[in-house]
Rosetta silent file (secondary structure, phi, psi, omega in degrees, C-alpha in Angstrom):
SEQUENCE: MNDVITRIDQITGTGMLFLQNMTVLIITIVIGLIVGLFGLKLVRVWAAFMGFLLGAAAGGGIAAAAELPEMASVGVMLGAALLMAVLACIFYKIGIFFYMIFLVTGLCVLITKMSTLPVLGLSLVLGLVVAVVTVKVFDPLVIIVTSISGGFMAGGAIVSMVGLGENLIAVIAVPLVLIILCMAVQFIMRSRQVGRRQEEKADEKKQQISRETEVEKARMLLDDDLDEEIDEDYDLYDEDAEDDLEDEPELDTDEDLEADEDFRIIQ
SCORE:     score description
SCORE:     0.000 S_00000001
   1 L     0.000  -41.883  178.262    0.001   -0.003   -0.013 S_00000001
   2 H   -63.961  -37.518  178.453    2.794    2.352    0.852 S_00000001
   3 H   -63.467  -38.281  178.697    4.486    1.574   -2.454 S_00000001
   4 H   -64.603  -44.448  179.434    1.282    2.479   -4.326 S_00000001
   5 H   -63.204  -41.024  178.635    0.997    5.766   -2.453 S_00000001
   6 H   -63.614  -40.966  179.376    4.641    6.535   -3.128 S_00000001
   7 H   -65.435  -40.751  178.732    4.192    5.802   -6.825 S_00000001
   8 H   -63.776  -41.265  177.679    1.119    8.021   -7.001 S_00000001
   9 H   -61.547  -40.917  179.961    3.033   10.852   -5.311 S_00000001
  10 H   -63.813  -44.612  179.284    5.854   10.452   -7.792 S_00000001
  11 H   -64.608  -42.481  179.701    3.472   10.561  -10.766 S_00000001
  12 H   -64.458  -43.507  179.297    1.589   13.513   -9.314 S_00000001
  13 H   -63.970  -40.631  177.139    4.798   15.380   -8.585 S_00000001
  14 H   -64.490  -40.175  179.151    6.126   14.725  -12.065 S_00000001
  15 H   -64.759  -41.844  179.825    2.832   15.911  -13.591 S_00000001
  16 H   -66.028  -40.556  178.220    2.791   19.084  -11.499 S_00000001
  17 H   -63.092  -39.678  177.683    6.404   19.797  -12.401 S_00000001
  18 H   -63.804  -44.404  179.111    5.580   19.278  -16.085 S_00000001
  19 H   -64.720  -38.472  176.913    2.607   21.629  -15.869 S_00000001
  20 H   -63.198  -45.200  178.432    4.693   24.226  -14.067 S_00000001
  21 H   -62.703  -42.560  178.710    7.367   23.992  -16.713 S_00000001
  22 H   -64.265  -40.398  177.817    4.795   24.186  -19.491 S_00000001
  23 H   -61.798  -44.102  179.505    3.153   27.223  -17.863 S_00000001
  24 H   -63.648  -41.749  179.852    6.495   28.969  -17.567 S_00000001
  25 H   -65.787  -42.099  178.554    7.345   28.162  -21.198 S_00000001
  26 H   -62.604  -45.077  177.779    3.967   29.393  -22.459 S_00000001
  27 H   -61.159  -41.289  178.674    4.308   32.633  -20.508 S_00000001
  28 H   -62.500  -41.641  178.819    7.829   33.051  -21.867 S_00000001
  29 H   -63.714  -44.202 -179.081    6.617   32.527  -25.429 S_00000001
  30 H   -63.609  -46.962  179.772    3.805   35.039  -25.040 S_00000001
  31 H   -62.820  -42.397  179.457    6.067   37.688  -23.482 S_00000001
  32 H   -61.142  -41.560  179.732    8.730   37.074  -26.139 S_00000001
  33 H   -69.151  -36.765  178.320    6.255   37.492  -28.991 S_00000001
  34 H   -64.307  -44.967  178.553    4.826   40.648  -27.446 S_00000001
  35 H   -62.483  -43.940 -175.214    8.326   42.135  -27.085 S_00000001
  36 H   -71.876  -36.586 -175.603    9.351   41.009  -30.561 S_00000001
  37 H   -90.490  -27.859 -174.604    6.235   42.057  -32.443 S_00000001
  38 L  -126.619   33.309 -178.585    5.259   45.226  -30.586 S_00000001
  39 L   -60.234  -46.198 -178.307    8.582   46.507  -29.297 S_00000001
  40 L   -76.864  -35.591 -179.896    8.240   49.968  -30.851 S_00000001
  41 L   -63.531  -39.212 -175.715    4.493   50.214  -30.308 S_00000001
  42 L  -101.439   33.633 -173.928    4.805   49.551  -26.578 S_00000001
  43 H   -62.264  -35.410  178.727    7.916   51.662  -26.065 S_00000001
  44 H   -70.393  -31.096  177.150    6.360   53.566  -23.146 S_00000001
  45 H   -65.485  -45.045  179.406    5.419   50.292  -21.473 S_00000001
  46 H   -65.798  -38.145  178.006    9.019   49.060  -21.598 S_00000001
  47 H   -63.378  -42.583  177.845   10.234   52.425  -20.323 S_00000001
  48 H   -65.024  -38.241  178.255    7.749   52.283  -17.428 S_00000001
  49 H   -62.611  -45.284  179.083    8.799   48.701  -16.671 S_00000001
  50 H   -65.242  -40.086  176.343   12.464   49.710  -16.512 S_00000001
  51 H   -61.848  -38.686  177.104   11.577   52.694  -14.367 S_00000001
  52 H   -60.525  -45.738  179.837    9.667   50.408  -12.003 S_00000001
  53 H   -64.116  -44.284 -179.838   12.707   48.124  -11.594 S_00000001
  54 H   -65.706  -39.994  179.747   15.109   51.026  -11.066 S_00000001
  55 H   -65.783  -39.515  178.387   12.734   52.666   -8.591 S_00000001
  56 H   -65.202  -39.590  178.222   12.321   49.440   -6.638 S_00000001
  57 H   -66.127  -42.839  178.494   16.081   48.992   -6.501 S_00000001
  58 H   -64.942  -42.401  178.278   16.618   52.583   -5.396 S_00000001
  59 H   -62.892  -39.966  176.345   13.859   52.324   -2.776 S_00000001
  60 H   -62.644  -40.784  177.663   15.377   49.101   -1.459 S_00000001
  61 H   -62.830  -43.321  178.963   18.776   50.773   -1.167 S_00000001
  62 H   -63.601  -44.302  179.962   17.269   53.743    0.676 S_00000001
  63 H   -63.595  -39.817  178.933   15.341   51.469    3.038 S_00000001
  64 H   -67.323  -39.612  178.398   18.402   49.381    3.737 S_00000001
  65 H   -66.997  -35.852 -179.739   20.574   52.446    4.398 S_00000001
  66 H   -84.885   -5.735 -178.892   17.953   53.891    6.719 S_00000001
  67 L    53.164   50.978  179.445   17.435   50.489    8.418 S_00000001
  68 L   -78.821  156.187  175.421   13.678   50.752    8.126 S_00000001
  69 L   -63.694  169.971 -173.156   11.300   48.044    9.326 S_00000001
  70 H   -61.696  -48.037 -176.993   10.072   45.427    6.857 S_00000001
  71 H   -67.585  -38.589  177.796    6.674   46.998    6.115 S_00000001
  72 H   -65.722  -37.562  178.563    8.174   50.466    5.817 S_00000001
  73 H   -64.035  -41.352  177.551   10.837   49.121    3.466 S_00000001
  74 H   -63.216  -41.181  178.541    8.159   47.583    1.258 S_00000001
  75 H   -63.143  -43.474  178.885    6.264   50.874    1.197 S_00000001
  76 H   -64.030  -43.802  179.706    9.362   52.845    0.270 S_00000001
  77 H   -61.628  -45.827 -178.742   10.271   50.372   -2.473 S_00000001
  78 H   -65.829  -41.877  179.367    6.736   50.374   -3.904 S_00000001
  79 H   -63.880  -44.950  179.098    6.444   54.161   -3.781 S_00000001
  80 H   -65.704  -36.994  178.477    9.797   54.704   -5.438 S_00000001
  81 H   -64.176  -45.625  179.556    8.995   52.063   -8.057 S_00000001
  82 H   -65.511  -41.358 -179.593    5.664   53.653   -8.983 S_00000001
  83 H   -62.619  -45.557 -179.423    7.149   57.148   -9.049 S_00000001
  84 H   -68.070  -33.115  177.061   10.008   56.080  -11.315 S_00000001
  85 H   -64.293  -42.652  179.533    7.606   54.129  -13.548 S_00000001
  86 H   -66.390  -44.186  179.762    5.448   57.240  -14.095 S_00000001
  87 H   -64.837  -40.587  178.772    8.472   59.456  -14.756 S_00000001
  88 H   -66.948  -32.556  177.093    9.988   56.913  -17.144 S_00000001
  89 H   -68.584  -38.338  178.757    6.689   56.663  -19.010 S_00000001
  90 H   -70.654  -51.631  178.070    6.539   60.442  -19.427 S_00000001
  91 L   -99.044   71.150 -167.794   10.222   60.832  -20.353 S_00000001
  92 H   -69.426  -24.831 -179.581   10.259   57.526  -22.199 S_00000001
  93 H   -66.881  -34.174  176.379   13.525   58.072  -24.066 S_00000001
  94 H   -69.276  -41.694  177.607   15.406   58.159  -20.786 S_00000001
  95 H   -63.373  -38.235  178.345   13.601   55.004  -19.687 S_00000001
  96 H   -68.431  -30.974  175.968   14.400   53.291  -22.988 S_00000001
  97 H   -57.218  -50.109  178.848   18.078   54.231  -22.528 S_00000001
  98 H   -72.151  -31.548  178.152   18.271   52.137  -19.370 S_00000001
  99 H   -65.226  -37.441  177.585   15.969   49.500  -20.839 S_00000001
 100 H   -65.928  -40.387  176.982   18.390   48.978  -23.739 S_00000001
 101 H   -60.108  -46.214  179.390   21.285   48.558  -21.342 S_00000001
 102 H   -62.830  -45.036 -173.774   19.296   45.984  -19.376 S_00000001
 103 H   -70.009  -47.222 -177.762   18.032   44.171  -22.477 S_00000001
 104 H   -66.968  -40.118  179.456   21.336   43.976  -24.363 S_00000001
 105 H   -63.652  -46.667  178.775   23.290   42.940  -21.255 S_00000001
 106 H   -63.747  -38.921  178.970   20.778   40.211  -20.407 S_00000001
 107 H   -64.980  -41.728  177.778   20.658   39.022  -24.011 S_00000001
 108 H   -61.774  -42.120  179.405   24.444   38.720  -24.188 S_00000001
 109 H   -64.243  -42.043  179.452   24.504   36.700  -20.973 S_00000001
 110 H   -65.089  -42.043 -177.985   21.748   34.400  -22.239 S_00000001
 111 H   -66.869  -46.392 -178.067   23.417   33.843  -25.615 S_00000001
 112 H   -77.897  -19.291 -177.573   26.870   33.151  -24.159 S_00000001
 113 L    56.091   35.903  179.603   25.428   31.267  -21.166 S_00000001
 114 L  -134.459  135.648  179.803   28.223   32.754  -19.104 S_00000001
 115 L  -121.687   28.755  178.847   27.924   35.066  -16.132 S_00000001
 116 L   -73.551  163.401 -175.549   31.576   35.650  -15.375 S_00000001
 117 H   -61.628  -42.160  177.371   32.804   39.150  -14.567 S_00000001
 118 H   -62.392  -40.942  179.648   34.525   39.754  -17.967 S_00000001
 119 H   -64.770  -42.516  178.566   31.371   38.673  -19.843 S_00000001
 120 H   -62.796  -39.850 -179.754   29.203   40.868  -17.642 S_00000001
 121 H   -66.463  -46.824  178.870   31.565   43.806  -18.186 S_00000001
 122 H   -64.571  -38.945  178.817   31.647   43.423  -21.962 S_00000001
 123 H   -64.282  -40.917  179.673   27.884   42.902  -22.058 S_00000001
 124 H   -66.335  -41.366  177.397   27.348   46.063  -20.032 S_00000001
 125 H   -63.445  -42.529  177.488   29.654   48.081  -22.302 S_00000001
 126 H   -63.088  -41.540  177.392   27.842   46.771  -25.388 S_00000001
 127 H   -62.598  -38.790  178.970   24.489   47.626  -23.813 S_00000001
 128 H   -66.299  -40.526  178.586   25.703   51.142  -23.043 S_00000001
 129 H   -63.041  -45.367  178.997   26.888   51.631  -26.634 S_00000001
 130 H   -63.996  -39.521  178.799   23.562   50.429  -28.019 S_00000001
 131 H   -63.597  -40.135  178.938   21.657   52.666  -25.595 S_00000001
 132 H   -67.005  -42.916  179.426   23.641   55.743  -26.672 S_00000001
 133 H   -65.572  -34.472 -179.421   23.108   54.966  -30.369 S_00000001
 134 H   -62.376  -34.947  177.601   19.423   54.370  -29.702 S_00000001
 135 H   -62.570  -33.373  179.486   19.031   57.943  -28.481 S_00000001
 136 H   -84.162  -41.544 -179.498   20.296   59.154  -31.884 S_00000001
 137 L  -119.196   82.771 -165.443   18.609   56.517  -34.063 S_00000001
 138 H   -72.908  -65.262 -171.831   15.578   55.683  -31.983 S_00000001
 139 H   -58.841  -51.673 -177.668   13.001   53.742  -33.985 S_00000001
 140 H   -61.930  -39.532 -179.842   15.249   51.390  -35.990 S_00000001
 141 H   -67.512  -40.248  178.348   17.408   50.437  -32.967 S_00000001
 142 H   -62.775  -42.273  178.918   14.361   49.807  -30.782 S_00000001
 143 H   -62.659  -47.834 -175.751   12.881   47.568  -33.508 S_00000001
 144 H   -63.270  -48.711 -174.269   16.135   45.619  -34.009 S_00000001
 145 H   -69.588  -44.054 -179.738   16.914   45.063  -30.330 S_00000001
 146 H   -68.983  -32.772  176.281   13.371   44.154  -29.276 S_00000001
 147 H   -66.469  -41.772  179.090   12.966   41.827  -32.261 S_00000001
 148 H   -65.035  -48.986 -176.980   16.215   40.009  -31.392 S_00000001
 149 H   -66.421  -45.160  179.820   15.400   39.722  -27.689 S_00000001
 150 H   -64.998  -43.501  179.203   11.742   38.755  -28.208 S_00000001
 151 H   -65.801  -39.056  178.148   12.503   36.279  -30.985 S_00000001
 152 H   -67.255  -40.163 -179.924   15.328   34.688  -29.026 S_00000001
 153 H   -66.161  -49.810 -179.488   13.162   34.396  -25.904 S_00000001
 154 H   -67.877  -39.998 -179.818   10.135   32.924  -27.695 S_00000001
 155 H   -63.968  -42.607  177.777   12.238   30.692  -29.947 S_00000001
 156 H   -62.793  -40.333  178.194   14.180   29.223  -27.050 S_00000001
 157 H   -67.116  -37.391  178.072   10.977   28.490  -25.151 S_00000001
 158 H   -65.020  -43.523  178.549    9.393   26.827  -28.212 S_00000001
 159 H   -59.895  -43.709  178.028   12.463   24.627  -28.700 S_00000001
 160 H   -67.573  -36.064 -178.781   12.304   23.547  -25.067 S_00000001
 161 H   -64.915  -41.883 -178.174    8.569   22.934  -25.212 S_00000001
 162 L   -86.043    1.078  175.286    8.802   20.560  -28.211 S_00000001
 163 L    76.635   33.043  179.085   11.826   18.793  -26.748 S_00000001
 164 L  -111.615   27.434 -177.475   14.433   19.858  -29.323 S_00000001
 165 L   -64.082  -22.451  179.125   16.845   21.406  -26.877 S_00000001
 166 L   -91.796   -7.723 -179.115   19.616   19.017  -27.971 S_00000001
 167 L   -88.676  110.393 -175.752   19.103   19.674  -31.675 S_00000001
 168 H   -62.548  -38.952 -179.945   21.585   22.390  -32.663 S_00000001
 169 H   -63.561  -43.530  179.505   19.792   23.202  -35.931 S_00000001
 170 H   -67.381  -39.323  179.463   16.464   23.726  -34.135 S_00000001
 171 H   -61.274  -34.435  179.755   18.137   25.769  -31.418 S_00000001
 172 H   -88.695  -43.441 -169.896   19.538   28.177  -34.041 S_00000001
 173 H   -70.789  -45.897 -176.128   16.847   28.066  -36.727 S_00000001
 174 H   -61.282  -51.955  176.691   13.684   28.589  -34.626 S_00000001
 175 H   -61.476  -37.188 -179.938   14.860   31.769  -32.835 S_00000001
 176 H   -63.374  -42.560  179.077   16.383   33.096  -36.070 S_00000001
 177 H   -64.247  -41.320  179.264   13.130   32.654  -37.972 S_00000001
 178 H   -67.965  -37.620  177.584   11.175   34.389  -35.190 S_00000001
 179 H   -61.639  -45.652  178.112   13.683   37.240  -35.052 S_00000001
 180 H   -63.070  -43.298  179.738   13.362   37.843  -38.806 S_00000001
 181 H   -62.524  -47.202  179.942    9.579   37.604  -38.622 S_00000001
 182 H   -61.976  -43.526 -178.770    9.330   40.033  -35.681 S_00000001
 183 H   -63.370  -43.816 -179.822   11.701   42.485  -37.327 S_00000001
 184 H   -64.242  -41.384  179.525    9.789   42.400  -40.620 S_00000001
 185 H   -63.405  -44.289 -177.552    6.426   42.926  -38.876 S_00000001
 186 H   -66.948  -41.817  178.839    7.720   45.861  -36.854 S_00000001
 187 H   -66.928  -34.679  176.850    9.329   47.591  -39.846 S_00000001
 188 H   -65.813  -45.192  179.020    6.136   47.125  -41.891 S_00000001
 189 H   -63.622  -38.624  179.165    4.034   48.634  -39.099 S_00000001
 190 H   -66.317  -42.347  179.074    6.473   51.516  -38.761 S_00000001
 191 H   -63.097  -37.986  177.756    6.445   52.215  -42.516 S_00000001
 192 H   -66.697  -39.990  178.344    2.659   52.281  -42.512 S_00000001
 193 H   -64.210  -43.440  176.071    2.661   54.655  -39.555 S_00000001
 194 H   -61.260  -41.330  177.750    5.152   56.926  -41.277 S_00000001
 195 H   -61.074  -42.604  178.329    3.006   56.787  -44.431 S_00000001
 196 H   -63.972  -39.844  179.082   -0.065   57.821  -42.469 S_00000001
 197 H   -64.455  -41.437  178.200    1.811   60.704  -40.880 S_00000001
 198 H   -64.329  -38.576  176.953    2.994   61.880  -44.295 S_00000001
 199 H   -63.574  -42.188  179.252   -0.542   61.676  -45.644 S_00000001
 200 H   -63.642  -43.052  178.263   -1.815   63.706  -42.702 S_00000001
 201 H   -63.617  -40.320  178.024    0.883   66.320  -43.250 S_00000001
 202 H   -63.291  -41.753  177.120    0.063   66.411  -46.980 S_00000001
 203 H   -63.123  -42.910  176.934   -3.633   66.887  -46.198 S_00000001
 204 H   -62.216  -39.012  178.328   -2.834   69.698  -43.778 S_00000001
 205 H   -64.599  -42.807  178.774   -0.618   71.313  -46.418 S_00000001
 206 H   -63.050  -42.060  179.096   -3.380   71.019  -49.013 S_00000001
 207 H   -64.148  -40.252  177.328   -5.893   72.545  -46.637 S_00000001
 208 H   -62.223  -46.446  178.412   -3.502   75.384  -45.854 S_00000001
 209 H   -62.451  -39.996  179.975   -2.916   76.029  -49.568 S_00000001
 210 H   -63.448  -42.290  178.733   -6.651   75.871  -50.204 S_00000001
 211 H   -64.541  -42.277  178.814   -7.310   78.415  -47.450 S_00000001
 212 H   -63.503  -38.163  177.547   -4.612   80.688  -48.798 S_00000001
 213 H   -64.343  -42.194  179.226   -6.085   80.372  -52.311 S_00000001
 214 H   -63.475  -42.432  178.914   -9.552   81.237  -51.045 S_00000001
 215 H   -64.023  -39.982  178.913   -8.195   84.268  -49.210 S_00000001
 216 H   -65.719  -40.624  177.871   -6.318   85.392  -52.332 S_00000001
 217 H   -62.866  -43.154  179.450   -9.448   84.966  -54.455 S_00000001
 218 H   -63.797  -40.771  178.819  -11.486   86.997  -51.967 S_00000001
 219 H   -63.687  -42.628  178.650   -8.830   89.725  -51.922 S_00000001
 220 H   -64.336  -38.932  178.513   -8.750   89.859  -55.726 S_00000001
 221 H   -63.848  -42.292  177.224  -12.558   90.009  -55.822 S_00000001
 222 H   -63.729  -40.558  178.244  -12.555   92.919  -53.373 S_00000001
 223 H   -63.239  -40.658  177.809   -9.904   94.681  -55.436 S_00000001
 224 H   -63.823  -42.726  178.744  -11.990   94.233  -58.605 S_00000001
 225 H   -62.609  -39.888 -179.720  -15.104   95.581  -56.880 S_00000001
 226 H   -66.696  -38.448  178.177  -13.138   98.565  -55.595 S_00000001
 227 H   -65.816  -40.536  178.549  -11.770   99.297  -59.080 S_00000001
 228 H   -63.663  -39.921  178.765  -15.264   99.112  -60.572 S_00000001
 229 H   -65.059  -40.161  179.244  -16.575  101.560  -57.948 S_00000001
 230 H   -65.147  -41.671  178.588  -13.723  103.954  -58.662 S_00000001
 231 H   -63.231  -43.138  179.640  -14.387  103.750  -62.436 S_00000001
 232 H   -62.795  -42.972  178.454  -18.115  104.381  -61.872 S_00000001
 233 H   -63.346  -38.060 -179.892  -17.389  107.372  -59.641 S_00000001
 234 H   -67.886  -40.300  177.998  -14.962  108.751  -62.209 S_00000001
 235 H   -64.900  -41.220  177.813  -17.500  108.360  -65.038 S_00000001
 236 H   -63.227  -38.769  178.302  -20.154  110.071  -62.924 S_00000001
 237 H   -63.572  -41.138  178.731  -17.725  112.894  -62.218 S_00000001
 238 H   -65.304  -41.744 -179.485  -17.016  113.348  -65.946 S_00000001
 239 H   -64.280  -41.052  179.849  -20.713  113.390  -66.779 S_00000001
 240 H   -65.082  -38.782 -179.508  -21.423  116.010  -64.076 S_00000001
 241 H   -66.071  -41.959  178.957  -18.536  118.166  -65.310 S_00000001
 242 H   -63.932  -41.998  178.234  -19.795  118.023  -68.895 S_00000001
 243 H   -62.942  -38.610  178.846  -23.319  118.919  -67.769 S_00000001
 244 H   -65.155  -38.185  178.724  -22.022  121.910  -65.849 S_00000001
 245 H   -68.703  -37.143  178.950  -20.128  123.147  -68.884 S_00000001
 246 H   -69.192  -32.321 -178.798  -23.160  122.755  -71.078 S_00000001
 247 H   -74.212  -21.160 -179.863  -25.366  124.639  -68.599 S_00000001
 248 L   -71.160  135.639 -179.898  -23.112  127.747  -68.540 S_00000001
 249 L   -68.839  143.602  177.697  -24.298  130.484  -70.998 S_00000001
 250 L   -76.734  132.704 -175.801  -22.124  131.247  -73.956 S_00000001
 251 L   -84.535  131.408  172.786  -20.544  134.693  -73.760 S_00000001
 252 L   -92.859  100.131 -170.258  -21.060  137.164  -76.673 S_00000001
 253 H   -64.270  -42.873 -177.995  -17.749  138.913  -76.559 S_00000001
 254 H   -64.302  -45.715 -178.352  -18.581  141.782  -78.962 S_00000001
 255 H   -65.143  -40.096 -178.928  -21.828  142.711  -77.221 S_00000001
 256 H   -66.131  -39.010  179.102  -20.223  142.616  -73.818 S_00000001
 257 H   -67.877  -39.258  178.685  -17.367  144.822  -74.891 S_00000001
 258 H   -65.316  -31.816 -177.125  -19.729  147.395  -76.488 S_00000001
 259 H   -80.071  -13.854 -177.697  -21.782  147.432  -73.299 S_00000001
 260 L   -81.068  118.564 -177.132  -18.696  148.030  -71.207 S_00000001
 261 H   -64.082  -37.608 -179.578  -18.319  151.822  -70.538 S_00000001
 262 H   -63.186  -36.604 -179.981  -14.601  151.567  -69.935 S_00000001
 263 H   -66.872  -38.302  179.378  -14.153  149.989  -73.312 S_00000001
 264 H   -66.879  -39.865  179.425  -16.088  152.878  -74.974 S_00000001
 265 H   -61.628  -42.877  178.059  -14.023  155.450  -73.216 S_00000001
 266 H   -60.687  -39.695  177.978  -10.839  153.793  -74.400 S_00000001
 267 L   -63.267    0.000    0.000  -12.186  153.833  -77.930 S_00000001
C-alpha cells in the first residue's frame, strides 16, 4: 500500500512539475512574442517597466541604508518604483536608454550562457553603446533590439517545449526565424505609420494652400469691386462736369465789350 501511495506521489509530482514548466514556457513565449512584435508600439510600457525596476532597486537601497522596518521598506520600495515608472513613461527616451542597457546585457549573458565578470563587463559596455546609439537613431534600434530579444526568448521556449533542446539546428533556426519575422512585422508597421503621418501632413498642407487660395481669391474680388466703384465714380464725375459746362451760358464777346463803358471810353 505504501508503495502504491509513493508511486502516486511520484506521478503527481512529475505531472505538476511538467505543468509548471509548461506554464512557464507558455508565458515566456507570449512575453517574447509581445516584445518582438510590438517593441516599438509599446515603447512607453518598456520604459515604465524599466523605471519600476530602477525605482524598486533605489527604494530598497534607501530602506536598507535607513534600516527601516520590513513594512516600511516595502512601502518605500513600492512608492519609489511607482514614481520612477510614471516618470519613465513620461520621459520615455530616458527609460528606454536604461531599458536597452538591461536588455542587451541580459541578451548577451543568455546567448553566451556565461555570467563571469569579464562577460558581464563586456555585455554592459555593449548595452551602453547600443543605448547611446538608440538615443540618436531611436525607432530602428528599438525595433532591431526588441525583435532580437523577443525572438530569441520565444524561440528558445518553443524549442524547449517541443523537446528539441539538444538539436543544434532547431536551437539556431527557430529563434532566427522568429527574429526575422518580428523584425519584418515591426518595420512594416512603422512604414505604414510613417506613411499615415506623411498623408496627414500632406492633407494639412493642401488645406492650408486651399485656405490661402480662397483668401487670395477673396482679396482679388474685393480689389476688382473697388476698381469698378472707382471707375463708376470717375464716369459720374465726368458726366457732371460736362453737364455743368453745357449749362453755362455762352458769352457774346462783342456785345459785352460794347456794353462796357470803360471799353467805350478807351475807344
